[in-house]
Amino acid sequence: MAGRSSDYDEYVPLLEEYASLPDDHPRRETVREKLVVGFLPVARNIARRFARRGEPTDDLEQVASLGLLHALERFDPGRERDFLSYAVPTIMGEVRRHFRDSAWSVRTPRSVKDRYVAVGSATASMSQKLGRAPTAHELAEHLGMTRDEVAEAIAAHGSYQPASLDESLGDGDDSALVDILGVADGELDRVEVRSMVRALVRDLPERERTMLALRFVHEKTQAEIASVLCISQMHVSRLLTRTLAALRDQIERESEIDQLVAV
């Protein structure tokens, strides 16, 4: 098997041997154990890239290790160019499946699910009335929610198993979910990024968190923020620029692992 030069080149012969051994061969378990130990740092590194998304790192490492085992079982040295190029997307797929099928469905409160249905219904009706998708502020006013509650409801799309489109939400011929959710929400594609940003913002110093909340949640001007924080408007401008640049850099680093999938 041709492979790229790396710290894992020493495992190429073992990969080839493992692929050639019958399932009942007495040496198969020993070779597999050596390969798992050798490639375990890769699985752990992938797990830690997802650690900011609400799941314990130990659980994610177990899921990533399962993905590594799947990769070892399915890898064919005669067809694949390199084991890592095959294993990384396999492990990442296992971790993402864990979030989709297990973790989020357990952790989503009923109140958030109810708000998601309400936001979906309001989005459809307001879009028809306005001729465009409503903003988060408009949805919040219409539903009597805060902007944060609307954003949380939108982000909950991938957090649980959706109800059947034929499920009735009330009396009448047009009370099924399929009759209400008539407009695709463009924000749903950003759920993963929003989750990552929320975790990164939590790690910021209190002043920077307050500044971002005033600017992007309460829509205050830089002058108003300066008044609240008792600093100059120029200082607010510099802090905003620096904080947003730092967040952008962190998001790009968190996303680096995704680029391996496309290689």
CSV table of C-alpha atoms in Angstrom, one decimal:
chain,number,residue,atom,x,y,z
A,1,MET,CA,0.0,0.0,0.0
A,2,ALA,CA,1.4,3.4,-1.0
A,3,GLY,CA,1.2,5.9,1.8
A,4,ARG,CA,2.4,9.3,2.7
A,5,SER,CA,5.5,9.7,4.9
A,6,SER,CA,4.4,10.2,8.5
A,7,ASP,CA,4.8,9.0,12.0
A,8,TYR,CA,2.4,6.2,11.2
A,9,ASP,CA,4.3,4.7,8.3
A,10,GLU,CA,5.5,2.0,10.7
A,11,TYR,CA,2.0,0.6,10.9
A,12,VAL,CA,1.7,0.0,7.1
A,13,PRO,CA,2.9,-3.6,7.3
A,14,LEU,CA,0.5,-4.3,10.2
A,15,LEU,CA,-2.4,-2.8,8.3
A,16,GLU,CA,-1.6,-5.0,5.3
A,17,GLU,CA,-1.3,-8.1,7.6
A,18,TYR,CA,-4.6,-7.4,9.4
A,19,ALA,CA,-6.5,-7.0,6.1
A,20,SER,CA,-5.1,-10.3,4.9
A,21,LEU,CA,-5.9,-12.4,8.0
A,22,PRO,CA,-9.2,-14.4,8.2
A,23,ASP,CA,-11.6,-13.4,10.9
A,24,ASP,CA,-10.9,-16.5,12.9
A,25,HIS,CA,-7.1,-16.3,12.7
A,26,PRO,CA,-5.4,-16.4,16.2
A,27,ARG,CA,-3.1,-13.5,15.4
A,28,ARG,CA,-5.9,-11.2,14.2
A,29,GLU,CA,-6.8,-9.9,17.7
A,30,THR,CA,-3.1,-9.1,18.5
A,31,VAL,CA,-2.6,-7.2,15.3
A,32,ARG,CA,-5.8,-5.2,15.8
A,33,GLU,CA,-4.8,-4.3,19.4
A,34,LYS,CA,-1.4,-2.9,18.1
A,35,LEU,CA,-3.1,-0.9,15.4
A,36,VAL,CA,-5.7,0.5,17.8
A,37,VAL,CA,-3.0,1.6,20.3
A,38,GLY,CA,-1.0,3.1,17.4
A,39,PHE,CA,-3.8,5.1,15.9
A,40,LEU,CA,-5.6,6.0,19.1
A,41,PRO,CA,-4.1,9.5,19.3
A,42,VAL,CA,-5.8,10.3,16.0
A,43,ALA,CA,-9.2,9.3,17.4
A,44,ARG,CA,-8.6,11.2,20.6
A,45,ASN,CA,-7.6,14.3,18.7
A,46,ILE,CA,-10.8,14.2,16.6
A,47,ALA,CA,-12.9,13.7,19.7
A,48,ARG,CA,-11.4,16.8,21.4
A,49,ARG,CA,-12.2,18.9,18.4
A,50,PHE,CA,-15.9,18.3,19.2
A,51,ALA,CA,-15.5,18.7,23.0
A,52,ARG,CA,-16.9,22.2,23.1
A,53,ARG,CA,-20.3,21.1,21.9
A,54,GLY,CA,-21.6,19.9,25.3
A,55,GLU,CA,-20.6,16.2,25.5
A,56,PRO,CA,-18.0,14.9,27.9
A,57,THR,CA,-14.7,14.3,26.3
A,58,ASP,CA,-14.4,10.8,27.7
A,59,ASP,CA,-17.7,9.8,25.9
A,60,LEU,CA,-16.5,11.4,22.7
A,61,GLU,CA,-13.2,9.5,22.8
A,62,GLN,CA,-15.1,6.2,23.2
A,63,VAL,CA,-17.3,7.1,20.2
A,64,ALA,CA,-14.2,8.1,18.2
A,65,SER,CA,-12.4,4.8,19.2
A,66,LEU,CA,-15.4,2.9,17.9
A,67,GLY,CA,-15.1,4.8,14.6
A,68,LEU,CA,-11.4,3.8,14.5
A,69,LEU,CA,-12.4,0.1,14.9
A,70,HIS,CA,-14.9,0.5,12.0
A,71,ALA,CA,-12.1,2.0,9.9
A,72,LEU,CA,-9.7,-0.8,10.6
A,73,GLU,CA,-12.4,-3.4,9.7
A,74,ARG,CA,-13.3,-1.7,6.4
A,75,PHE,CA,-10.0,-0.5,5.2
A,76,ASP,CA,-8.6,-2.2,2.1
A,77,PRO,CA,-4.9,-1.6,1.5
A,78,GLY,CA,-5.3,-2.7,-2.1
A,79,ARG,CA,-7.8,0.0,-2.9
A,80,GLU,CA,-7.2,2.9,-0.5
A,81,ARG,CA,-4.3,5.4,-0.9
A,82,ASP,CA,-3.7,5.9,2.8
A,83,PHE,CA,-5.2,4.7,6.0
A,84,LEU,CA,-5.5,8.2,7.7
A,85,SER,CA,-7.3,9.6,4.6
A,86,TYR,CA,-9.8,6.8,5.1
A,87,ALA,CA,-9.9,6.7,8.9
A,88,VAL,CA,-10.4,10.5,9.7
A,89,PRO,CA,-13.7,10.9,7.9
A,90,THR,CA,-14.9,7.5,9.2
A,91,ILE,CA,-14.1,8.6,12.8
A,92,MET,CA,-15.7,12.0,12.3
A,93,GLY,CA,-18.8,10.5,10.9
A,94,GLU,CA,-19.2,8.3,13.9
A,95,VAL,CA,-18.8,11.3,16.3
A,96,ARG,CA,-21.3,13.3,14.3
A,97,ARG,CA,-23.7,10.4,14.3
A,98,HIS,CA,-23.4,10.3,18.1
A,99,PHE,CA,-24.5,13.9,18.3
A,100,ARG,CA,-27.3,13.4,15.9
A,101,ASP,CA,-28.8,10.2,17.2
A,102,SER,CA,-28.0,10.3,20.9
A,103,ALA,CA,-26.6,13.3,22.7
A,104,TRP,CA,-28.8,16.1,21.4
A,105,SER,CA,-32.0,14.2,21.6
A,106,VAL,CA,-31.5,13.6,25.3
A,107,ARG,CA,-30.4,17.1,26.2
A,108,THR,CA,-33.1,19.2,24.4
A,109,PRO,CA,-35.7,20.5,26.9
A,110,ARG,CA,-39.4,20.2,26.1
A,111,SER,CA,-39.7,24.0,26.3
A,112,VAL,CA,-37.2,24.4,23.6
A,113,LYS,CA,-38.9,21.9,21.3
A,114,ASP,CA,-42.2,23.7,21.8
A,115,ARG,CA,-40.6,27.0,20.9
A,116,TYR,CA,-39.1,25.4,17.8
A,117,VAL,CA,-42.6,24.4,16.6
A,118,ALA,CA,-43.9,27.9,17.4
A,119,VAL,CA,-41.1,29.6,15.6
A,120,GLY,CA,-41.5,27.3,12.5
A,121,SER,CA,-45.2,28.1,12.4
A,122,ALA,CA,-44.6,31.9,12.8
A,123,THR,CA,-41.9,31.8,10.2
A,124,ALA,CA,-44.3,30.3,7.6
A,125,SER,CA,-47.2,32.6,8.3
A,126,MET,CA,-45.1,35.8,8.6
A,127,SER,CA,-43.1,35.0,5.4
A,128,GLN,CA,-46.4,34.8,3.5
A,129,LYS,CA,-47.5,38.1,5.0
A,130,LEU,CA,-44.2,40.0,4.6
A,131,GLY,CA,-43.1,38.5,1.3
A,132,ARG,CA,-39.8,37.6,2.9
A,133,ALA,CA,-38.4,35.6,5.9
A,134,PRO,CA,-39.0,37.4,9.2
A,135,THR,CA,-36.0,38.6,11.2
A,136,ALA,CA,-35.3,37.1,14.7
A,137,HIS,CA,-36.4,40.5,16.2
A,138,GLU,CA,-39.8,40.3,14.3
A,139,LEU,CA,-40.3,36.7,15.4
A,140,ALA,CA,-39.5,37.6,19.0
A,141,GLU,CA,-42.1,40.4,19.0
A,142,HIS,CA,-44.7,38.3,17.3
A,143,LEU,CA,-44.3,35.3,19.7
A,144,GLY,CA,-43.6,37.3,22.9
A,145,MET,CA,-40.2,35.7,23.2
A,146,THR,CA,-36.7,37.1,23.6
A,147,ARG,CA,-34.3,37.1,20.7
A,148,ASP,CA,-32.2,34.6,22.6
A,149,GLU,CA,-35.2,32.2,22.9
A,150,VAL,CA,-35.9,32.5,19.2
A,151,ALA,CA,-32.2,31.8,18.3
A,152,GLU,CA,-32.2,28.8,20.7
A,153,ALA,CA,-35.4,27.5,19.1
A,154,ILE,CA,-33.9,27.7,15.6
A,155,ALA,CA,-30.7,26.0,16.8
A,156,ALA,CA,-32.7,23.2,18.2
A,157,HIS,CA,-33.5,21.8,14.8
A,158,GLY,CA,-30.8,19.2,14.9
A,159,SER,CA,-31.1,18.5,18.6
A,160,TYR,CA,-33.9,15.9,18.6
A,161,GLN,CA,-35.7,13.4,16.3
A,162,PRO,CA,-38.3,15.4,14.4
A,163,ALA,CA,-41.9,14.7,14.7
A,164,SER,CA,-43.7,13.1,11.8
A,165,LEU,CA,-44.9,15.6,9.2
A,166,ASP,CA,-48.3,13.9,9.4
A,167,GLU,CA,-48.6,14.4,13.2
A,168,SER,CA,-51.7,16.5,14.0
A,169,LEU,CA,-51.1,19.6,16.1
A,170,GLY,CA,-54.7,20.4,16.6
A,171,ASP,CA,-58.2,20.2,15.2
A,172,GLY,CA,-58.9,20.8,11.5
A,173,ASP,CA,-57.8,19.5,8.1
A,174,ASP,CA,-54.8,21.7,7.9
A,175,SER,CA,-53.4,21.2,11.4
A,176,ALA,CA,-50.7,18.7,10.5
A,177,LEU,CA,-47.1,19.8,10.9
A,178,VAL,CA,-46.6,19.5,7.1
A,179,ASP,CA,-49.2,22.2,6.7
A,180,ILE,CA,-47.4,24.6,9.0
A,181,LEU,CA,-43.7,24.2,8.2
A,182,GLY,CA,-44.0,25.4,4.6
A,183,VAL,CA,-40.8,27.5,4.5
A,184,ALA,CA,-37.2,26.2,4.8
A,185,ASP,CA,-35.3,28.1,7.4
A,186,GLY,CA,-31.9,29.2,6.0
A,187,GLU,CA,-30.5,29.5,9.6
A,188,LEU,CA,-30.6,25.8,10.1
A,189,ASP,CA,-27.4,25.2,8.1
A,190,ARG,CA,-25.6,27.4,10.7
A,191,VAL,CA,-26.5,25.3,13.8
A,192,GLU,CA,-23.1,23.7,14.1
A,193,VAL,CA,-21.3,27.1,13.8
A,194,ARG,CA,-23.6,28.7,16.3
A,195,SER,CA,-22.9,26.0,18.8
A,196,MET,CA,-19.2,26.4,18.4
A,197,VAL,CA,-19.4,30.2,18.7
A,198,ARG,CA,-21.6,30.0,21.8
A,199,ALA,CA,-18.9,27.8,23.5
A,200,LEU,CA,-16.1,30.1,22.5
A,201,VAL,CA,-17.9,33.2,23.7
A,202,ARG,CA,-18.4,31.6,27.1
A,203,ASP,CA,-14.6,31.4,27.5
A,204,LEU,CA,-14.2,35.2,26.9
A,205,PRO,CA,-13.5,37.6,29.8
A,206,GLU,CA,-16.6,39.2,31.3
A,207,ARG,CA,-16.1,42.6,29.7
A,208,GLU,CA,-15.8,41.1,26.2
A,209,ARG,CA,-18.9,39.0,26.7
A,210,THR,CA,-20.8,42.0,27.9
A,211,MET,CA,-19.6,44.1,24.9
A,212,LEU,CA,-20.7,41.4,22.4
A,213,ALA,CA,-24.1,41.0,24.1
A,214,LEU,CA,-24.7,44.8,24.0
A,215,ARG,CA,-23.6,45.0,20.3
A,216,PHE,CA,-25.2,41.9,18.8
A,217,VAL,CA,-28.1,41.0,21.1
A,218,HIS,CA,-29.3,44.4,22.3
A,219,GLU,CA,-28.1,46.2,19.1
A,220,LYS,CA,-26.4,49.1,21.0
A,221,THR,CA,-24.1,51.5,19.2
A,222,GLN,CA,-20.4,51.8,20.0
A,223,ALA,CA,-21.1,55.0,21.7
A,224,GLU,CA,-23.8,53.5,23.9
A,225,ILE,CA,-21.5,50.5,24.7
A,226,ALA,CA,-18.7,52.9,25.7
A,227,SER,CA,-21.1,54.7,28.1
A,228,VAL,CA,-22.1,51.4,29.7
A,229,LEU,CA,-18.5,50.1,30.1
A,230,CYS,CA,-17.1,53.5,31.0
A,231,ILE,CA,-14.5,53.5,28.3
A,232,SER,CA,-14.0,55.5,25.1
A,233,GLN,CA,-15.8,54.7,21.9
A,234,MET,CA,-12.4,54.2,20.2
A,235,HIS,CA,-11.5,51.6,22.9
A,236,VAL,CA,-14.8,49.8,22.2
A,237,SER,CA,-14.0,49.8,18.5
A,238,ARG,CA,-10.5,48.3,19.1
A,239,LEU,CA,-11.9,45.7,21.5
A,240,LEU,CA,-14.6,44.6,19.1
A,241,THR,CA,-12.2,44.3,16.2
A,242,ARG,CA,-9.7,42.3,18.3
A,243,THR,CA,-12.4,40.1,19.9
A,244,LEU,CA,-14.1,39.2,16.7
A,245,ALA,CA,-10.8,38.5,15.0
A,246,ALA,CA,-9.8,36.2,17.8
A,247,LEU,CA,-13.1,34.3,17.6
A,248,ARG,CA,-12.8,34.0,13.8
A,249,ASP,CA,-9.3,32.5,14.2
A,250,GLN,CA,-10.5,30.0,16.8
A,251,ILE,CA,-13.4,28.9,14.6
A,252,GLU,CA,-11.0,28.5,11.7
A,253,ARG,CA,-8.7,26.3,13.8
A,254,GLU,CA,-11.7,24.3,15.1
A,255,SER,CA,-12.7,23.7,11.4
A,256,GLU,CA,-9.3,22.6,10.2
A,257,ILE,CA,-10.1,19.0,10.9
A,258,ASP,CA,-13.1,19.2,8.5
A,259,GLN,CA,-10.7,20.0,5.6
A,260,LEU,CA,-9.2,16.5,5.9
A,261,VAL,CA,-12.5,15.0,4.8
A,262,ALA,CA,-12.3,16.8,1.5
A,263,VAL,CA,-8.7,15.6,0.8
